[in-house]
PDB file of C-alpha atoms and ligand atoms in Angstrom:
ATOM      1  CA  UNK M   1      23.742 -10.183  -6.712  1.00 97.00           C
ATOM      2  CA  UNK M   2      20.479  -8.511  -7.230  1.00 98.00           C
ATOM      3  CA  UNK M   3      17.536 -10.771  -5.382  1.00 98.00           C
ATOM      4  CA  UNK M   4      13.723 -10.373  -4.572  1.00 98.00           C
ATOM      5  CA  UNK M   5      12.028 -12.108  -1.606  1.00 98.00           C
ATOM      6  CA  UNK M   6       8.998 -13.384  -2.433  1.00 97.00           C
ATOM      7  CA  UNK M   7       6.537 -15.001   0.239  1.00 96.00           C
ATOM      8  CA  UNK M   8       3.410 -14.388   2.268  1.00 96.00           C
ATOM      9  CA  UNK M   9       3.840 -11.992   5.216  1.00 95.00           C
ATOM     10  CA  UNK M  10       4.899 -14.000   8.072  1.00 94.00           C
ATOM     11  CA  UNK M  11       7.110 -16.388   6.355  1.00 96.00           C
ATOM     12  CA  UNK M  12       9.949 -15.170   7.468  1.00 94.00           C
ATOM     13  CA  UNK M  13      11.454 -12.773   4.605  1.00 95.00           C
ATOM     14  CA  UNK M  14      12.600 -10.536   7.073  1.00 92.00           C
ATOM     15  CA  UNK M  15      14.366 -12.757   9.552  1.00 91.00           C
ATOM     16  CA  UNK M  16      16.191 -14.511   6.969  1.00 96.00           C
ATOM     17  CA  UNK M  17      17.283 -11.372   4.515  1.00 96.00           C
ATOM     18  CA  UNK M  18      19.416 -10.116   7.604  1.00 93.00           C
ATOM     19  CA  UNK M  19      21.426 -13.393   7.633  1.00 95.00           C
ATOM     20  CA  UNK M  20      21.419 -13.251   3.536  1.00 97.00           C
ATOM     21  CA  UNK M  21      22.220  -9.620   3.549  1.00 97.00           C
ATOM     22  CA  UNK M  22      25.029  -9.693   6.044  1.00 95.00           C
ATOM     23  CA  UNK M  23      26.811 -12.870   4.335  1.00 96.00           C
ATOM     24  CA  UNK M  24      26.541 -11.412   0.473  1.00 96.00           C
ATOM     25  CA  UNK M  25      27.369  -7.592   1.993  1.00 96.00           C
ATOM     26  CA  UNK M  26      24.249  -6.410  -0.195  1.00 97.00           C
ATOM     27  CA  UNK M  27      21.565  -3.961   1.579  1.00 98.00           C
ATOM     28  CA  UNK M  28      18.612  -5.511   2.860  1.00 97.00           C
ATOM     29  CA  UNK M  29      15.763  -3.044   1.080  1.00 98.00           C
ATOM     30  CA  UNK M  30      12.226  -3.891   3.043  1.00 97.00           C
ATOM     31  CA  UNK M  31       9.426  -1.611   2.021  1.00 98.00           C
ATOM     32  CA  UNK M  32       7.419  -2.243   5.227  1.00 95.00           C
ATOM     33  CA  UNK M  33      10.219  -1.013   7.352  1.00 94.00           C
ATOM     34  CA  UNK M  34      10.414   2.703   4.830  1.00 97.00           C
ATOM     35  CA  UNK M  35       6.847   2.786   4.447  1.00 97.00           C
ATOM     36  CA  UNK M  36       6.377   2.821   8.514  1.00 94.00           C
ATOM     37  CA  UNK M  37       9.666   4.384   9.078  1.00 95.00           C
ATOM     38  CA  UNK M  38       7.894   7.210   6.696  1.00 97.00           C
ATOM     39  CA  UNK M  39       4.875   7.308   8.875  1.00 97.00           C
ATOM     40  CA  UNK M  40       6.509   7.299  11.877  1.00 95.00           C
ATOM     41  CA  UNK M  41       8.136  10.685  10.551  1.00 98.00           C
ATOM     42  CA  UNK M  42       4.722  12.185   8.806  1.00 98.00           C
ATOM     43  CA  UNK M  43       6.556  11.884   5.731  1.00 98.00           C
ATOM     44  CA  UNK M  44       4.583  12.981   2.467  1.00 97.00           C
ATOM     45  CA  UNK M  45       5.400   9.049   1.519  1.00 97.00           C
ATOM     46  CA  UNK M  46       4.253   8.552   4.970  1.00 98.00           C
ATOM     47  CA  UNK M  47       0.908  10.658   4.989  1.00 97.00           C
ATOM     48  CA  UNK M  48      -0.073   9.001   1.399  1.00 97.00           C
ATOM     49  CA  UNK M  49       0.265   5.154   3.130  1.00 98.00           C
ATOM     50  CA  UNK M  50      -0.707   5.326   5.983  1.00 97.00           C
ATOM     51  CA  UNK M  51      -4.254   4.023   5.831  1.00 97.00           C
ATOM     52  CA  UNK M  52      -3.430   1.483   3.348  1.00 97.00           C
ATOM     53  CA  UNK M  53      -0.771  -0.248   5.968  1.00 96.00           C
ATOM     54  CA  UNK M  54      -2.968   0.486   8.738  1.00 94.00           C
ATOM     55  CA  UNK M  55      -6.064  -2.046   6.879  1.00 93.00           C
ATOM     56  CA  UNK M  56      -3.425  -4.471   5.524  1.00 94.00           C
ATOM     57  CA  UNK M  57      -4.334  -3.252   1.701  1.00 96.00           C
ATOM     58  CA  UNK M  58      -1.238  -2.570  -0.701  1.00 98.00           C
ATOM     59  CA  UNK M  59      -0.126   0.597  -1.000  1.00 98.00           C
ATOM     60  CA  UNK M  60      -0.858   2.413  -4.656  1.00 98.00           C
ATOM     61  CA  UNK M  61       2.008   1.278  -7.228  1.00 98.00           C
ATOM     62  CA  UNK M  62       3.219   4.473  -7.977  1.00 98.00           C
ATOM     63  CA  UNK M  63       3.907   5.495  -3.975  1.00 98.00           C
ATOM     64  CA  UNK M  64       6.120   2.038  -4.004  1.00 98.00           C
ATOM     65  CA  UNK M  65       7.824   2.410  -7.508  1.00 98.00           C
ATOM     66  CA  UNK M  66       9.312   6.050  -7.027  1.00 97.00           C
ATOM     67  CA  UNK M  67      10.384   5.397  -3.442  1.00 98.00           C
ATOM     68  CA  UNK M  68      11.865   2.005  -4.406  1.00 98.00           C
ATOM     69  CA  UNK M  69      13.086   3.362  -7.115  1.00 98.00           C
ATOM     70  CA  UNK M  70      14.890   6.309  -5.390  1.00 97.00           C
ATOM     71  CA  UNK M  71      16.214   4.152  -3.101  1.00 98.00           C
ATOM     72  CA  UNK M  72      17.673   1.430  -5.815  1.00 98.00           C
ATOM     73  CA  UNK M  73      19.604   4.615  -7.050  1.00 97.00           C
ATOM     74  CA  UNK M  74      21.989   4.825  -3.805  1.00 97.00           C
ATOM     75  CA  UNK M  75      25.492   3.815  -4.131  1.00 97.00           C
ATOM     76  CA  UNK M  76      24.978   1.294  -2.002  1.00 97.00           C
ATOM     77  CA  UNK M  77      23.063  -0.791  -4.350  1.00 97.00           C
ATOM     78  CA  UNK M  78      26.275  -0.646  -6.496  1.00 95.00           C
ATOM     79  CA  UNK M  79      26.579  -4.783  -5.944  1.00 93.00           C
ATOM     80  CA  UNK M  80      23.481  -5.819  -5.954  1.00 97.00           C
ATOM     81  CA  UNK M  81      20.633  -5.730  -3.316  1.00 98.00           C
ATOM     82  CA  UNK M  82      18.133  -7.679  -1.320  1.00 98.00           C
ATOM     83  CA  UNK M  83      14.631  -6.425  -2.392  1.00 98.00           C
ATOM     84  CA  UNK M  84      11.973  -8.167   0.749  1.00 98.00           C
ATOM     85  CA  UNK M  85       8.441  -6.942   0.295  1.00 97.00           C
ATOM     86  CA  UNK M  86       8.876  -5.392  -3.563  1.00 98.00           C
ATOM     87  CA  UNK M  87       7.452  -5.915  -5.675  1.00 98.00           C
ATOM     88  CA  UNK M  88       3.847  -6.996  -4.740  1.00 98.00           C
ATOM     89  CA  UNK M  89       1.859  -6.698  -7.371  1.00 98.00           C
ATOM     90  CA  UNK M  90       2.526  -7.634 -11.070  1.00 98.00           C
ATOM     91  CA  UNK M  91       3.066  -4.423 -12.266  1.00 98.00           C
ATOM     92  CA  UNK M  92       5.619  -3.543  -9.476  1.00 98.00           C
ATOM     93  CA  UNK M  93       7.439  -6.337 -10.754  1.00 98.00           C
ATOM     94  CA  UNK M  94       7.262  -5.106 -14.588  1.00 98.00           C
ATOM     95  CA  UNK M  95       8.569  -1.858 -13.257  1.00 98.00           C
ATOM     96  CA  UNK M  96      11.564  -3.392 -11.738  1.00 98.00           C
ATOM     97  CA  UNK M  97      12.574  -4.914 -14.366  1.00 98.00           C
ATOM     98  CA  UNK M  98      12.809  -1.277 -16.075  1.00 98.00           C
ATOM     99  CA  UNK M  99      14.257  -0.002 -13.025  1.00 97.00           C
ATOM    100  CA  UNK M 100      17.139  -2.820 -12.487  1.00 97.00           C
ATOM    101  CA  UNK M 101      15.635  -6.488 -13.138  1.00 98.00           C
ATOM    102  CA  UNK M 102      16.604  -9.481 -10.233  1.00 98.00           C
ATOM    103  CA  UNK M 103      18.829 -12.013 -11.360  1.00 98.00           C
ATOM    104  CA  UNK M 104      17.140 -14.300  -9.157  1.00 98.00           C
ATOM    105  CA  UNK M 105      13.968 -14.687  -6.495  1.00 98.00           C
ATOM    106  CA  UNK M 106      13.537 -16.812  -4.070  1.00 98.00           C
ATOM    107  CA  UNK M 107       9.915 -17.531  -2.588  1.00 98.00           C
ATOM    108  CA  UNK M 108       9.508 -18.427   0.838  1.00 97.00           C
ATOM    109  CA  UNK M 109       6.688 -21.114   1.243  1.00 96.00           C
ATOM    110  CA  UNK M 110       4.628 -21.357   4.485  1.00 96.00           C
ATOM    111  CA  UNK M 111       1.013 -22.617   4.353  1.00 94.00           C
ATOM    112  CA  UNK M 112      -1.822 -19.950   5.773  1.00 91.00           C
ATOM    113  CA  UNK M 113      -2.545 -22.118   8.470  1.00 90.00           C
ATOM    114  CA  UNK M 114       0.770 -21.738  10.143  1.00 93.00           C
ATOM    115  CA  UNK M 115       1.097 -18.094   8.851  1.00 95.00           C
ATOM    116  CA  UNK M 116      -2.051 -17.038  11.542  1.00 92.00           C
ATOM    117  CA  UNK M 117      -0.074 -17.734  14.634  1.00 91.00           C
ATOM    118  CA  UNK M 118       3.231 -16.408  13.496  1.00 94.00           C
ATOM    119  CA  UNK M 119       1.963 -13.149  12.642  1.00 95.00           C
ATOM    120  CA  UNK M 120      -1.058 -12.852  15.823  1.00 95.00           C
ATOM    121  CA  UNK M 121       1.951 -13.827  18.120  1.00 96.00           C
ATOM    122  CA  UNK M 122       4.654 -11.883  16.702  1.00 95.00           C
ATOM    123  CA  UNK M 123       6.982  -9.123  18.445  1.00 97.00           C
ATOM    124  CA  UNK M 124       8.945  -6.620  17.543  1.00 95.00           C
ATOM    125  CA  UNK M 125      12.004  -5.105  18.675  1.00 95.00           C
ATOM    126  CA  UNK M 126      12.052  -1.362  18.733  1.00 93.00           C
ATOM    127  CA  UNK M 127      15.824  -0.854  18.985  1.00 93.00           C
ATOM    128  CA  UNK M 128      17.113  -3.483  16.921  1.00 91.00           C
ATOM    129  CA  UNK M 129      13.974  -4.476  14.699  1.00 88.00           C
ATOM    130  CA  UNK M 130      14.090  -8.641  15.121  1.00 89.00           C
ATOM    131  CA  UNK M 131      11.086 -10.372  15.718  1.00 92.00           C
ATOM    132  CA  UNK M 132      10.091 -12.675  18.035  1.00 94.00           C
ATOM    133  CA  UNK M 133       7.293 -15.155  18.825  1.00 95.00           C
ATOM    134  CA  UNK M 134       5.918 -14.968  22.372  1.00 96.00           C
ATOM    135  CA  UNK M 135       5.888 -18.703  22.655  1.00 95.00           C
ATOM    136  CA  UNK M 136       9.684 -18.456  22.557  1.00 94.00           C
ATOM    137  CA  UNK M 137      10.086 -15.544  24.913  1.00 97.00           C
ATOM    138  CA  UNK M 138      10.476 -15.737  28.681  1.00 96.00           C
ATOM    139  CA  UNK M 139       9.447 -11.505  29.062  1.00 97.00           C
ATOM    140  CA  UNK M 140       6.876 -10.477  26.204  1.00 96.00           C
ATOM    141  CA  UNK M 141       7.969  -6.686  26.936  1.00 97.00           C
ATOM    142  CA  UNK M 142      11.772  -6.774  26.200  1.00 97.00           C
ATOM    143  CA  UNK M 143      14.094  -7.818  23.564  1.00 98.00           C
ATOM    144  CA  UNK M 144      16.554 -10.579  24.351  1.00 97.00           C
ATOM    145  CA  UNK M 145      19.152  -9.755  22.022  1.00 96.00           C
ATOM    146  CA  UNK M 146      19.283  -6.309  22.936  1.00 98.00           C
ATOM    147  CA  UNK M 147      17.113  -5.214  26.051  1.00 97.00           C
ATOM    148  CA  UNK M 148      15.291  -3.005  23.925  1.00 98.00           C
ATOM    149  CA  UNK M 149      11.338  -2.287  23.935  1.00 98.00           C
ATOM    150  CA  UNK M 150       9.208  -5.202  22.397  1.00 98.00           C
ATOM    151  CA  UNK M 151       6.074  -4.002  20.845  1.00 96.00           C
ATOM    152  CA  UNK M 152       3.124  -5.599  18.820  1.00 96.00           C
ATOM    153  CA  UNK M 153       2.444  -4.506  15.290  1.00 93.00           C
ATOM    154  CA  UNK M 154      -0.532  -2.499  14.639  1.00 91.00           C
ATOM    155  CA  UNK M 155      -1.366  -4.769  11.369  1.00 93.00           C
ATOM    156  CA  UNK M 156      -0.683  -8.028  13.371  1.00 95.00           C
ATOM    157  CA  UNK M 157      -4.115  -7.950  14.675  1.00 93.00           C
ATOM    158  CA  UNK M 158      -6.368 -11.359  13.432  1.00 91.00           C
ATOM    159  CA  UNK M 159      -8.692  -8.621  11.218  1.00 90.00           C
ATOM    160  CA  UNK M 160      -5.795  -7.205   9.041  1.00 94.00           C
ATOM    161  CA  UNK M 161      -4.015 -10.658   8.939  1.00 94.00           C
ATOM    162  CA  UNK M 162      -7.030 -12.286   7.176  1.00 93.00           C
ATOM    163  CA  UNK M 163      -6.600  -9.050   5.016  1.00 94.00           C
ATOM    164  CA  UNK M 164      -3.137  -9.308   4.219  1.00 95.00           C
ATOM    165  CA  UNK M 165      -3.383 -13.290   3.491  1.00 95.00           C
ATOM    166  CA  UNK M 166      -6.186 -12.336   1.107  1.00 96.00           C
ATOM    167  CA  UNK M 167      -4.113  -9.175  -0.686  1.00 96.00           C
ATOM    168  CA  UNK M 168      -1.064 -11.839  -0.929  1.00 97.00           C
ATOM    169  CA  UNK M 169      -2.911 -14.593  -2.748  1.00 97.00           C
ATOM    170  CA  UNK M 170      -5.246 -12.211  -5.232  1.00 98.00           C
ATOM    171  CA  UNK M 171      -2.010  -9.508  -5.973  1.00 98.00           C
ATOM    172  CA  UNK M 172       1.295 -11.256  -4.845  1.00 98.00           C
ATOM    173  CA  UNK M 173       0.725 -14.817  -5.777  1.00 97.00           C
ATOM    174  CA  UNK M 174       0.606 -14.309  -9.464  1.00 98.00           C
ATOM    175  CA  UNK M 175       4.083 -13.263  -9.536  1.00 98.00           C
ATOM    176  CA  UNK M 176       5.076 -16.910  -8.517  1.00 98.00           C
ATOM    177  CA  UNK M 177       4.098 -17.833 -12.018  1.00 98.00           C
ATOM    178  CA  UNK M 178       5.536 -14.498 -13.484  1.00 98.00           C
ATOM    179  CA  UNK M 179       9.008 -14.786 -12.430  1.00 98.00           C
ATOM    180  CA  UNK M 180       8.629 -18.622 -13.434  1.00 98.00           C
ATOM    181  CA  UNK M 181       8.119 -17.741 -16.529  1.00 98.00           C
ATOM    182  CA  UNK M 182      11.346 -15.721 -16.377  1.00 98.00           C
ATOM    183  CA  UNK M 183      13.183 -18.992 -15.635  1.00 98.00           C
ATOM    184  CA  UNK M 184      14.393 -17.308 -12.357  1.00 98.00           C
ATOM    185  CA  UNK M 185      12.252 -18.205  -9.761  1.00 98.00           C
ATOM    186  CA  UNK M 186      13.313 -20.869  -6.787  1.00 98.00           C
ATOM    187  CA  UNK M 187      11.379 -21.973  -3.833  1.00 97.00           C
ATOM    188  CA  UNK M 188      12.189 -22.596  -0.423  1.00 97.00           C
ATOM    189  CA  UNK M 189      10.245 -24.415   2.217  1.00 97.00           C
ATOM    190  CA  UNK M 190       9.795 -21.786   4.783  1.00 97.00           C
ATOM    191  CA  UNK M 191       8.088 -24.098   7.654  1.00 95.00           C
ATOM    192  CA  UNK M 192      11.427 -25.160   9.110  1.00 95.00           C
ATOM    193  CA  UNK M 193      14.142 -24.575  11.928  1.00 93.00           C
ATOM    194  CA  UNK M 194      15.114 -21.199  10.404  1.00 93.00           C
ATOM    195  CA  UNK M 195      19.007 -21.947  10.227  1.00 96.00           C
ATOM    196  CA  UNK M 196      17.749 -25.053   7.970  1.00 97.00           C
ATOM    197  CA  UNK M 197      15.834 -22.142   5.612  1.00 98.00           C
ATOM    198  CA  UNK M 198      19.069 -20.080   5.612  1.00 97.00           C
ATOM    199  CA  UNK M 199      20.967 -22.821   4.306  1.00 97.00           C
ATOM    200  CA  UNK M 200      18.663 -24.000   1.739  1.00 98.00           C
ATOM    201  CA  UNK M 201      18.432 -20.641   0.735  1.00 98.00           C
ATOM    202  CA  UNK M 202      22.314 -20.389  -0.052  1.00 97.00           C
ATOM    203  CA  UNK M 203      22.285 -23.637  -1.780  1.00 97.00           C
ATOM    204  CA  UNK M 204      19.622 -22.290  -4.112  1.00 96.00           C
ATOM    205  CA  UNK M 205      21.346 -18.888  -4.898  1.00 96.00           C
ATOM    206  CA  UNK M 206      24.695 -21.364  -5.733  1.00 93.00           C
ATOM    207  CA  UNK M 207      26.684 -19.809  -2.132  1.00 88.00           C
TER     208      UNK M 207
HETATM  209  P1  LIG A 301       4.405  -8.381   5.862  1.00 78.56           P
HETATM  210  O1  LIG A 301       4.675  -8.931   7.194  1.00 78.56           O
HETATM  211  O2  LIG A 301       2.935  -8.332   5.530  1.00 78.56           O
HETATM  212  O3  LIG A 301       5.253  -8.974   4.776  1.00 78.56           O
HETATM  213  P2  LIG A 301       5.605  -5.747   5.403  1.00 78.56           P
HETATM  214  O4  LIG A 301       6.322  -5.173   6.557  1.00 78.56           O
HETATM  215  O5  LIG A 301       6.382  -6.254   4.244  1.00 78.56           O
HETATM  216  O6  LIG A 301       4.678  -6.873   6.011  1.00 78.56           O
HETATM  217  O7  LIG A 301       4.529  -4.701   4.819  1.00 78.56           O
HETATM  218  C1  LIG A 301       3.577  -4.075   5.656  1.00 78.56           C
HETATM  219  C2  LIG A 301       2.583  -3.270   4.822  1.00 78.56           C
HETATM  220  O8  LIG A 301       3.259  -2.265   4.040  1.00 78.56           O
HETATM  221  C3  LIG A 301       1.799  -4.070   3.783  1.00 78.56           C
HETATM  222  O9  LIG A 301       0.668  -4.723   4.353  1.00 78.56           O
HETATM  223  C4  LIG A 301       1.400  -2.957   2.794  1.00 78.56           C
HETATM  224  O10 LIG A 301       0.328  -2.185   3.288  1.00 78.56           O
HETATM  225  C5  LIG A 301       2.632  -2.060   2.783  1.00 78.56           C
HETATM  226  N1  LIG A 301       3.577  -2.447   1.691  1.00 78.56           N
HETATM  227  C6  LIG A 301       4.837  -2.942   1.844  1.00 78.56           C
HETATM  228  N2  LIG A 301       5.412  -3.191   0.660  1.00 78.56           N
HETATM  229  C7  LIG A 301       4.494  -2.868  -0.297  1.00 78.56           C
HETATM  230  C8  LIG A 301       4.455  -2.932  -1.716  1.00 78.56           C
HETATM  231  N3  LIG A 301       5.497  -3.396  -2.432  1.00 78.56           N
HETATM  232  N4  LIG A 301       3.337  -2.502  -2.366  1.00 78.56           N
HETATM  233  C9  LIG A 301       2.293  -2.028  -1.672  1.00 78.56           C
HETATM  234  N5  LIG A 301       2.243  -1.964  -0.336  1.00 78.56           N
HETATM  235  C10 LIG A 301       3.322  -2.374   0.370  1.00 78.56           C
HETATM  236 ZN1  LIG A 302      16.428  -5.635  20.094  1.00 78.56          ZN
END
């Protein structure tokens, strides 16, 4: 099954494409995790978006469609794959459908209010990569699934969120109506218990 996740950051894409990804045995393909995995290691991808990550802006379209594209190519994608944070803008989402078109894509709905303190508060795992609200965790510094470090993303701070909620409705939004329009669109509320999301999820992809 080949599926998009579509959603404002902060809604929860991430978190719930590892339980999707791990029960359909597809790859779980998020382009925020290669695009800071490729700065962390000065990649040429790496050098070219860093600043745009850094302000919350998007990333220039062709950067995105050649790496996702590359990556799409792997054998691994052979069954399908779980696309979470591609594409972003409309004419990402023209280019996948050259590339290797969804057959279904499931937006996330949270309302900006809520999205604020999710992101300010969030924390991430350097070993295993989960996330975490502080509200929920009894040490801040380490990971309670796997002892590892916790850290705070750079683009988590209140000036780059307001930027990132503002990028998401003006670039990201409109594909809520394009995929619509492809009759394969389905939405999901995303301000639940996140087992509840999971399983609403499954019932809207038919598992
Ligand atoms: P979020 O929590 O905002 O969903 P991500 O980890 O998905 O965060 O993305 C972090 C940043 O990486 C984005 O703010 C953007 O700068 C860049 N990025 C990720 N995916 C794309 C994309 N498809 N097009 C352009 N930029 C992207
Ligand atoms: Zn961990």
């Amino acid at each position: 099954m080949k599926l998009v996740f579509l959603g404002p950051p902060g809604a929860g894409k991430g978190t719930q494409a590892a339980k999707i990804c791990e029960k359909l045995s597809i790859p779980h393909i998020s382009t925020g995790d290669m695009l800071r995995s490729a700065i962390a290691n000065g990649t040429p991808t790496g050098l070219k978006a860093k600043a745009f990550v850094e302000s919350g802006g998007l990333v220039p379209d062709e950067v995105l469609i050649e790496m996702v594209s590359e990556r799409l190519s792997n054998a691994d994608c052979a069954n399908g794959y779980l696309l979470d944070g591609f594409p972003r803008t409309v004419h990402q989402a023209e280019a996948l459908n050259q590339i290797s078109a969804p057959d279904l894509v499931i937006d996330v709905e949270v309302a900006d209010e809520k999205l604020l303190s999710r992101l300010t508060g969030r924390r991430v795992c350097k070993s295993c990569a989960n996330t975490f609200h502080v509200s929920k965790l009894e040490n801040d510094k380490v990971c309670p699934d796997c002892g590892g470090e916790l850290y705070q993303r750079k683009d988590d701070s209140p000036e780059t969120i307001t930027n990132r909620l503002n990028v998401y409705h003006s670039q990201t939004a409109p594909l809520i109506d394009f995929y619509s329009g492809l009759g394969t669109l389905r939405t999901v509320d995303g301000d639940a218990e996140p087992d509840k999301v999971t399983n609403a999820i499954l019932q809207a992809l038919g598992c």
